[in-house]
Coordinates of C-alpha atoms in Angstrom, one line a residue:
X104 CA -5.3 1.8 -31.3
X105 CA -3.2 -1.4 -32.5
X106 CA -3.7 -4.6 -31.1
X107 CA -2.1 -4.5 -27.5
X108 CA 0.6 -7.5 -27.3
X109 CA 2.2 -9.2 -24.1
X110 CA 5.5 -10.2 -24.1
X111 CA 6.9 -12.5 -21.2
X112 CA 10.7 -11.1 -20.8
X113 CA 11.6 -13.1 -17.7
X114 CA 10.2 -16.1 -15.8
X115 CA 9.5 -20.0 -16.7
X116 CA 7.6 -18.9 -20.1
X117 CA 10.1 -15.9 -21.2
X118 CA 9.9 -15.4 -25.0
X119 CA 6.2 -16.1 -25.4
X120 CA 4.0 -13.2 -26.6
X121 CA 0.2 -13.0 -26.9
X122 CA -1.9 -10.5 -28.5
X123 CA -4.8 -9.4 -26.2
X124 CA -7.6 -9.2 -28.5
X125 CA -10.0 -10.0 -25.4
X126 CA -9.9 -11.1 -22.1
X127 CA -6.8 -13.2 -21.2
X128 CA -6.4 -14.7 -18.0
X129 CA -2.7 -15.7 -16.8
X130 CA -2.1 -18.5 -14.2
X131 CA -0.8 -21.8 -13.2
X132 CA -3.9 -23.9 -14.4
X133 CA -7.3 -23.4 -16.1
X134 CA -6.1 -20.2 -17.6
X135 CA -5.8 -18.7 -21.1
X136 CA -2.0 -18.4 -20.7
X137 CA -0.5 -21.0 -18.7
X138 CA 2.8 -20.8 -17.0
X139 CA 4.2 -23.3 -14.8
X140 CA 5.3 -21.3 -12.1
X141 CA 4.6 -22.2 -8.3
X142 CA 4.4 -18.5 -7.2
X143 CA 1.4 -17.8 -9.7
X144 CA -2.3 -18.5 -8.5
X145 CA -4.3 -21.0 -10.6
X146 CA -5.9 -18.2 -12.1
X147 CA -3.6 -15.3 -11.2
X148 CA -4.5 -12.2 -13.1
X149 CA -6.9 -11.0 -16.1
X150 CA -6.2 -8.5 -18.7
X151 CA -8.7 -7.4 -20.8
X152 CA -8.8 -4.5 -23.5
X153 CA -11.1 -1.4 -22.8
X154 CA -11.5 2.0 -24.4
X155 CA -8.1 4.0 -24.1
X156 CA -6.1 1.1 -22.6
X157 CA -6.0 -2.6 -21.0
X158 CA -7.7 -3.1 -17.7
X159 CA -5.7 -5.5 -15.4
X160 CA -7.5 -7.0 -12.5
X161 CA -5.9 -9.6 -9.9
X162 CA -8.1 -12.3 -9.2
X163 CA -7.3 -12.7 -5.7
X164 CA -3.6 -14.0 -6.1
X165 CA -1.7 -15.1 -3.0
X166 CA 1.4 -13.3 -4.2
X167 CA -0.2 -10.3 -5.6
X168 CA 0.2 -8.5 -9.1
X169 CA 2.3 -5.7 -9.5
X170 CA 2.0 -2.8 -12.3
X171 CA 4.9 -0.7 -13.2
X172 CA 6.3 -1.8 -9.4
X173 CA 3.4 -1.1 -7.7
X174 CA 0.6 -3.8 -6.1
X175 CA -2.8 -3.3 -7.5
X176 CA -5.7 -4.3 -5.1
X177 CA -8.4 -3.3 -7.7
X178 CA -9.1 -3.3 -11.2
X179 CA -6.3 -0.8 -12.7
X180 CA -6.3 0.4 -16.5
X181 CA -3.1 0.8 -18.2
X182 CA -3.0 3.5 -21.0
X183 CA 0.7 3.2 -22.2
X184 CA 3.1 0.5 -22.3
X185 CA 4.1 -0.9 -18.8
X186 CA 5.7 -3.7 -17.0
X187 CA 3.7 -6.4 -14.8
X188 CA 5.4 -8.7 -12.1
X189 CA 3.3 -12.0 -11.4
X190 CA 4.9 -14.7 -9.5
X191 CA 8.7 -15.1 -10.8
X192 CA 7.6 -13.7 -14.3
X193 CA 8.2 -10.3 -15.8
X194 CA 5.7 -9.4 -18.4
X195 CA 6.0 -6.3 -20.7
X196 CA 2.5 -5.2 -22.1
X197 CA 2.9 -3.2 -25.5
X198 CA 0.3 -0.5 -26.1
X199 CA 0.5 1.5 -29.0
X200 CA -1.9 4.4 -30.5
X201 CA -2.1 5.7 -33.9
X202 CA -0.9 9.4 -34.5
X203 CA -3.7 12.0 -34.4
X204 CA -5.6 12.6 -37.7
X205 CA -7.0 16.1 -37.9
X206 CA -10.4 16.1 -39.5
X207 CA -10.6 18.3 -42.7
X208 CA -13.8 20.0 -43.5
X209 CA -15.5 18.4 -46.6
X210 CA -16.0 21.2 -49.1
X211 CA -19.6 21.4 -50.4
X212 CA -20.6 20.3 -54.0
X213 CA -19.9 22.6 -56.6
X214 CA -17.0 24.4 -54.5
X215 CA -13.6 24.9 -55.9
X216 CA -10.8 23.4 -53.9
X217 CA -7.6 25.5 -53.7
X218 CA -4.6 23.8 -54.9
X219 CA -1.8 22.7 -52.4
X220 CA 0.4 25.4 -51.1
X221 CA -2.0 28.3 -52.4
X222 CA -3.2 31.5 -50.5
X223 CA -6.6 31.5 -49.9
X224 CA -8.5 34.8 -49.0
X225 CA -11.0 34.4 -46.2
X226 CA -14.4 36.1 -46.4
X227 CA -14.6 39.0 -43.9
X228 CA -17.7 38.6 -41.8
X229 CA -20.4 40.9 -42.4
X230 CA -20.6 43.6 -39.3
X231 CA -23.3 43.1 -36.9
X232 CA -26.6 45.3 -37.2
X233 CA -25.6 47.8 -34.5
X234 CA -22.0 48.5 -35.2
X235 CA -22.3 51.0 -32.1
X236 CA -22.8 48.2 -29.6
X237 CA -19.2 47.1 -29.7
X238 CA -17.5 50.4 -31.2
X239 CA -15.5 52.5 -28.7
X240 CA -17.1 55.9 -28.2
X241 CA -15.3 59.0 -27.8
X242 CA -14.3 60.6 -24.5
X243 CA -16.2 63.7 -23.8
X244 CA -13.5 65.3 -21.9
X245 CA -10.0 63.9 -22.9
X246 CA -9.1 65.5 -19.6
X247 CA -11.5 63.3 -17.7
X248 CA -9.0 60.5 -17.2
X249 CA -6.0 62.6 -16.8
X250 CA -4.2 62.7 -13.4
X251 CA -3.4 66.4 -12.6
X252 CA -1.2 67.3 -9.2
X253 CA -2.9 69.0 -6.3
X254 CA -2.3 72.7 -6.1
X255 CA -0.2 71.8 -2.8
X256 CA 1.2 68.2 -3.0
X257 CA 1.8 68.5 0.8
X258 CA -1.8 68.5 1.4
X259 CA -3.8 65.1 1.9
X260 CA -7.3 65.6 0.9
X261 CA -10.0 63.0 0.9
X262 CA -13.2 63.9 -1.2
X263 CA -16.2 62.0 -2.0
X264 CA -16.0 60.7 -5.6
X265 CA -18.8 62.4 -7.8
X266 CA -21.5 60.1 -9.3
X267 CA -20.7 62.1 -12.7
X268 CA -17.7 62.6 -14.3
X269 CA -18.8 66.1 -15.7
X270 CA -20.4 66.9 -12.1
X271 CA -18.9 70.0 -10.2
X272 CA -16.6 68.9 -7.2
X273 CA -18.1 69.3 -3.9
X274 CA -16.9 72.1 -1.6
X275 CA -13.6 71.7 0.1
X276 CA -15.5 72.9 3.4
X277 CA -18.0 70.2 3.0
X278 CA -18.7 67.9 6.0
X279 CA -17.5 64.9 4.0
X280 CA -13.9 66.8 3.2
X281 CA -10.9 65.9 5.4
X282 CA -8.5 68.9 5.4
X283 CA -5.4 69.2 7.4
X284 CA -4.3 72.5 5.8
X285 CA -6.1 75.1 4.0
X286 CA -6.3 74.4 0.4
X287 CA -5.0 77.1 -2.2
X288 CA -7.6 76.5 -4.4
X289 CA -11.3 75.2 -4.7
X290 CA -9.8 71.9 -5.5
X291 CA -8.8 69.9 -8.3
X292 CA -10.4 70.2 -11.8
X293 CA -13.5 68.0 -12.8
X294 CA -12.3 64.3 -13.5
X295 CA -9.2 64.3 -11.6
X296 CA -8.5 60.5 -10.6
X297 CA -8.0 60.2 -6.8
X298 CA -6.2 57.4 -5.1
X299 CA -8.5 54.6 -3.5
X300 CA -9.6 55.2 0.1
X301 CA -7.3 52.8 2.2
X302 CA -8.9 49.7 3.8
X303 CA -11.1 49.8 6.8
X304 CA -8.8 48.6 9.8
X305 CA -10.0 45.6 11.6
X306 CA -12.5 45.9 14.5
X307 CA -11.0 46.0 18.0
X308 CA -10.1 43.0 19.6
X309 CA -9.9 41.2 15.9
X310 CA -6.6 39.8 14.3
X311 CA -7.8 40.1 10.9
X312 CA -7.5 36.4 10.5
X313 CA -10.2 33.5 10.5
X314 CA -9.7 31.4 13.9
X315 CA -9.7 27.9 14.1
X316 CA -11.7 25.5 16.5
X317 CA -11.1 26.5 20.0
X318 CA -8.8 24.4 22.0
X319 CA -11.4 23.0 24.4
X320 CA -13.4 21.8 21.6
X321 CA -10.3 20.0 20.3
X322 CA -9.5 18.8 23.6
X323 CA -13.0 17.6 24.1
X324 CA -12.9 15.4 20.9
X325 CA -9.7 13.8 21.6
X326 CA -11.2 12.7 25.1
X327 CA -14.2 11.6 23.1
X328 CA -12.3 9.5 20.9
X329 CA -10.1 7.9 24.0
X330 CA -13.4 7.0 25.8
X331 CA -15.0 5.2 22.5
X332 CA -12.0 3.3 22.2
X333 CA -11.5 2.0 25.6
X334 CA -15.4 1.1 25.5
X335 CA -14.8 -1.0 22.6
X336 CA -11.8 -2.7 23.8
X337 CA -13.8 -3.3 27.2
X338 CA -16.9 -4.7 25.6
X339 CA -15.3 -7.1 22.8
X340 CA -14.7 -9.8 25.3
X341 CA -12.2 -12.4 24.6
X342 CA -11.1 -10.6 21.8
X343 CA -9.4 -7.7 23.3
X344 CA -7.9 -10.0 26.0
X345 CA -6.4 -12.3 23.6
X346 CA -4.9 -9.1 21.4
X347 CA -3.3 -8.0 24.8
X348 CA -2.3 -11.1 26.6
X349 CA 0.9 -11.4 24.6
X350 CA 3.4 -9.6 22.8
X351 CA 1.6 -10.7 19.7
X352 CA -2.0 -11.4 18.8
X353 CA -1.6 -15.0 18.2
X354 CA -4.1 -16.2 20.2
X355 CA -6.5 -14.2 18.1
X356 CA -5.3 -16.3 15.2
X357 CA -5.3 -19.7 17.1
X358 CA -7.4 -19.4 20.4
X359 CA -6.6 -21.8 23.2
X360 CA -10.3 -23.0 23.8
X361 CA -9.9 -24.2 19.9
X362 CA -6.7 -25.6 19.7
X363 CA -5.7 -28.0 22.7
X364 CA -2.0 -28.9 23.4
X365 CA -0.2 -32.0 23.2
X366 CA -0.3 -33.6 26.5
X367 CA 2.5 -36.2 26.2
X368 CA 4.7 -38.2 24.0
X369 CA 1.8 -40.4 23.1
X370 CA -0.1 -37.9 21.6
X371 CA 2.7 -36.4 19.5
X372 CA 3.2 -40.0 18.1
X373 CA -0.5 -40.5 17.4
X374 CA -0.6 -36.9 15.5
X375 CA 2.4 -38.1 13.5
X376 CA 0.7 -41.3 12.5
X377 CA -2.6 -39.4 11.5
X378 CA -0.5 -36.9 9.3
X379 CA -1.6 -34.1 11.8
X380 CA 2.1 -33.2 12.3
X381 CA 4.6 -33.7 9.6
X382 CA 8.3 -34.1 10.4
X383 CA 10.9 -31.5 9.5
X384 CA 12.9 -32.9 6.0
X385 CA 16.2 -34.2 6.8
X386 CA 18.1 -32.1 4.5
X387 CA 16.1 -29.2 3.8
X388 CA 19.2 -26.6 2.8
X389 CA 17.9 -26.9 -0.9
X390 CA 14.6 -25.3 0.5
X391 CA 16.3 -22.3 2.0
X392 CA 16.3 -23.3 6.1
X393 CA 18.2 -25.9 8.1
X394 CA 17.4 -27.3 11.6
X395 CA 19.4 -25.9 14.7
X396 CA 21.8 -29.2 15.7
X397 CA 20.8 -28.6 19.2
X398 CA 17.0 -28.6 18.7
X399 CA 15.3 -31.1 21.4
X400 CA 18.7 -33.0 22.2
X401 CA 19.1 -32.1 26.0
X402 CA 15.6 -32.0 27.1
X403 CA 14.6 -35.0 25.3
X404 CA 17.4 -36.6 26.8
X405 CA 16.4 -35.5 30.0
X406 CA 12.5 -36.8 29.5
X407 CA 13.9 -39.9 27.7
X408 CA 12.1 -39.6 24.6
X409 CA 13.2 -39.3 20.8
X410 CA 14.4 -35.9 20.1
X411 CA 12.7 -36.3 16.6
X412 CA 9.4 -35.9 18.2
X413 CA 9.9 -32.1 18.8
X414 CA 11.5 -31.8 14.9
X415 CA 7.9 -31.4 13.3
X416 CA 4.8 -28.8 12.4
X417 CA 1.4 -29.0 11.4
X418 CA 1.1 -29.3 7.8
X419 CA 0.2 -25.5 7.1
X420 CA 3.0 -24.4 9.4
X421 CA 5.5 -26.4 7.7
X422 CA 4.2 -25.1 4.1
X423 CA 4.5 -21.6 5.6
X424 CA 7.8 -22.2 6.4
X425 CA 9.1 -23.1 3.1
X426 CA 7.2 -20.4 1.6
X427 CA 9.0 -17.8 3.9
X428 CA 12.2 -19.5 3.6
X429 CA 12.2 -19.5 -0.3
X430 CA 11.1 -15.8 -0.5
X431 CA 13.8 -14.8 2.3
X432 CA 16.5 -16.4 -0.1
X433 CA 15.0 -14.8 -3.2
X434 CA 15.0 -11.2 -1.8
X435 CA 18.2 -11.0 0.4
X436 CA 20.5 -12.8 -2.2
X437 CA 22.0 -14.7 0.6
X438 CA 22.6 -18.3 -0.1
X439 CA 23.1 -19.1 3.5
X440 CA 19.9 -21.0 4.9
X441 CA 17.8 -19.6 7.6
X442 CA 17.9 -21.5 11.0
X443 CA 14.9 -23.2 12.4
X444 CA 15.2 -23.1 16.2
X445 CA 11.9 -24.3 17.8
X446 CA 8.9 -26.5 16.5
X447 CA 6.1 -28.4 18.3
X448 CA 6.2 -29.5 21.7
X449 CA 4.3 -31.3 24.3
X450 CA 3.5 -30.4 27.7
X451 CA 6.4 -32.1 29.8
X452 CA 8.8 -30.7 27.1
X453 CA 7.3 -27.0 27.7
X454 CA 7.3 -27.5 31.3
X455 CA 11.3 -28.6 31.3
X456 CA 12.1 -25.5 29.1
X457 CA 10.7 -23.1 31.5
X458 CA 13.5 -24.3 33.9
X459 CA 16.5 -23.4 31.3
X460 CA 14.8 -20.7 29.4
X461 CA 13.6 -17.4 31.0
X462 CA 11.7 -16.7 27.8
X463 CA 9.5 -19.8 27.8
X464 CA 6.1 -19.1 29.3
X465 CA 4.7 -21.1 31.9
X466 CA 1.0 -20.8 30.5
X467 CA -0.4 -21.6 27.3
X468 CA 2.0 -21.9 24.3
X469 CA 1.0 -22.3 20.8
X470 CA 4.3 -24.1 20.4
X471 CA 2.7 -27.2 22.3
X472 CA -0.3 -27.2 19.3
X473 CA 2.4 -27.4 16.5
X474 CA 1.4 -24.1 15.1
X475 CA 4.2 -22.0 16.0
X476 CA 7.7 -22.0 15.4
X477 CA 11.1 -19.8 15.7
X478 CA 13.7 -18.8 13.4
X479 CA 17.1 -17.7 14.6
X480 CA 17.8 -13.6 14.2
X481 CA 20.7 -14.1 11.4
X482 CA 23.9 -11.5 11.9
X483 CA 23.7 -11.0 8.0
X484 CA 21.7 -7.4 7.5
X485 CA 20.2 -8.2 4.3
X486 CA 18.9 -11.8 5.4
X487 CA 17.7 -10.4 8.6
X488 CA 15.5 -7.5 6.5
X489 CA 14.1 -10.0 3.9
X490 CA 12.9 -12.0 7.0
X491 CA 10.8 -8.8 8.4
X492 CA 9.8 -8.1 5.3
X493 CA 8.3 -11.5 4.3
X494 CA 6.7 -11.6 8.0
X495 CA 5.4 -8.4 7.7
X496 CA 3.6 -9.3 4.1
X497 CA 2.4 -12.4 5.7
X498 CA 1.1 -10.5 8.8
X499 CA -0.9 -8.2 6.4
X500 CA -2.7 -11.2 4.7
X501 CA -3.7 -12.5 8.1
X502 CA -1.8 -15.8 7.5
X503 CA 0.5 -15.2 10.9
X504 CA 1.5 -13.0 13.6
X505 CA 4.9 -12.6 14.7
X506 CA 7.0 -11.0 17.5
X507 CA 10.8 -10.3 18.0
X508 CA 12.6 -12.6 21.0
X509 CA 16.3 -12.0 21.8
X510 CA 17.7 -14.3 19.7
X511 CA 14.8 -15.3 17.4
X512 CA 11.6 -14.4 15.5
X513 CA 8.6 -16.1 17.1
X514 CA 5.7 -16.8 14.6
X515 CA 2.1 -18.1 14.9
X516 CA 0.6 -19.4 11.4
X517 CA -3.3 -19.2 11.4
X518 CA -6.0 -20.5 9.4
X519 CA -5.1 -18.8 5.9
X520 CA -1.7 -20.7 6.1
X521 CA -3.5 -23.5 4.3
X522 CA -2.8 -21.4 1.1
X523 CA 0.6 -22.9 0.9
X524 CA -0.4 -26.3 1.3
X525 CA 0.3 -27.3 -2.2
X526 CA 4.1 -26.6 -1.6
X527 CA 4.3 -29.6 0.3
X528 CA 3.6 -31.7 -3.2
X529 CA 7.1 -30.9 -3.9
X530 CA 8.8 -31.2 -0.6
X531 CA 9.8 -34.6 -1.3
X532 CA 11.5 -34.1 -4.6
X533 CA 13.1 -30.6 -3.3
X534 CA 14.5 -32.0 -0.3
X535 CA 16.1 -35.2 -1.8
X536 CA 20.1 -35.0 -1.9

């Protein structure tokens, strides 16, 4: 096999090519092939030559590795040329094999070699020691295999097959013979081929088909499974309660006991000073989202506080928002930004909200911790579907959990959202005019 070649056809490093003679790691930093792509992990994927092809292994990247359009979760061997998708780059992997070579037998020393195009006579193998072993023996009586008509074709006669083709037939009136009408002769000549006996009918009470397990057994197994699931839910304590307390499992990601709410305006200000909360950028349209103009205006005026206090998020939640907005724009192809409608709150704001919004909870809300936010459900069908796609992908990675609200997507970011924190490093330059 010739040396496989890796050619980058699109992305930041388009045009580069590398021959894969040993293991090649591709990533954003500390890799054999470094690509300045923010969607790549530091060490994203490894390619190594193996017998028969190239083994491709995803190194635990966040955005995954796609081989011929399929995301891989374990080392995968590519035996023919194919396409890799990593981050924003498309990589063509060229694998070629030499044509098969037929091995010719080397002639022994001293033997003559026939010239090209010559007809070579082959030696006929010697016969075996006992030629009669495989030889076809003559039939003693050529009429043995001949099928002759019965004397009376309207008579059905069933006779036992003789053990020897030359044996005399049994008497037509013997105990094993079934005769419907008298036979005009002693029977067919010796050696007559008789039709096979019909198959025996199934025993009384059977249908001839194998039956599956009885219905009571299936019902019993289903009931057993249901009981086991109920027992597990009842004995799992707070986990089961957190799973069913709300429409989503957000409190599994962020339990109430580990995430105290912001009690008042003072708590919010201190969190901003300590960088536990980050304000939303003033001009985020270049980042793929915008802030609803009415966010916090009415209730902040009623509470006599600055509305900007309610336009912020925890760092991991803000980083997740940046990732989500960028992915939605790229997948949907819609330039219109997604709309951010709700972020962090304190307890007075949450209480005031329940008086004007029937969807607001009077209990614990993760908005009061800064880990949850809402996005407006857009009228654009491609954009709506793109948001759902990215939310489901993040849920599968245990980064978030989310739920539909009448006019918004409500999502909560778990601890896995910290993987997106590097996106905050470029927030200032990307959000500048």
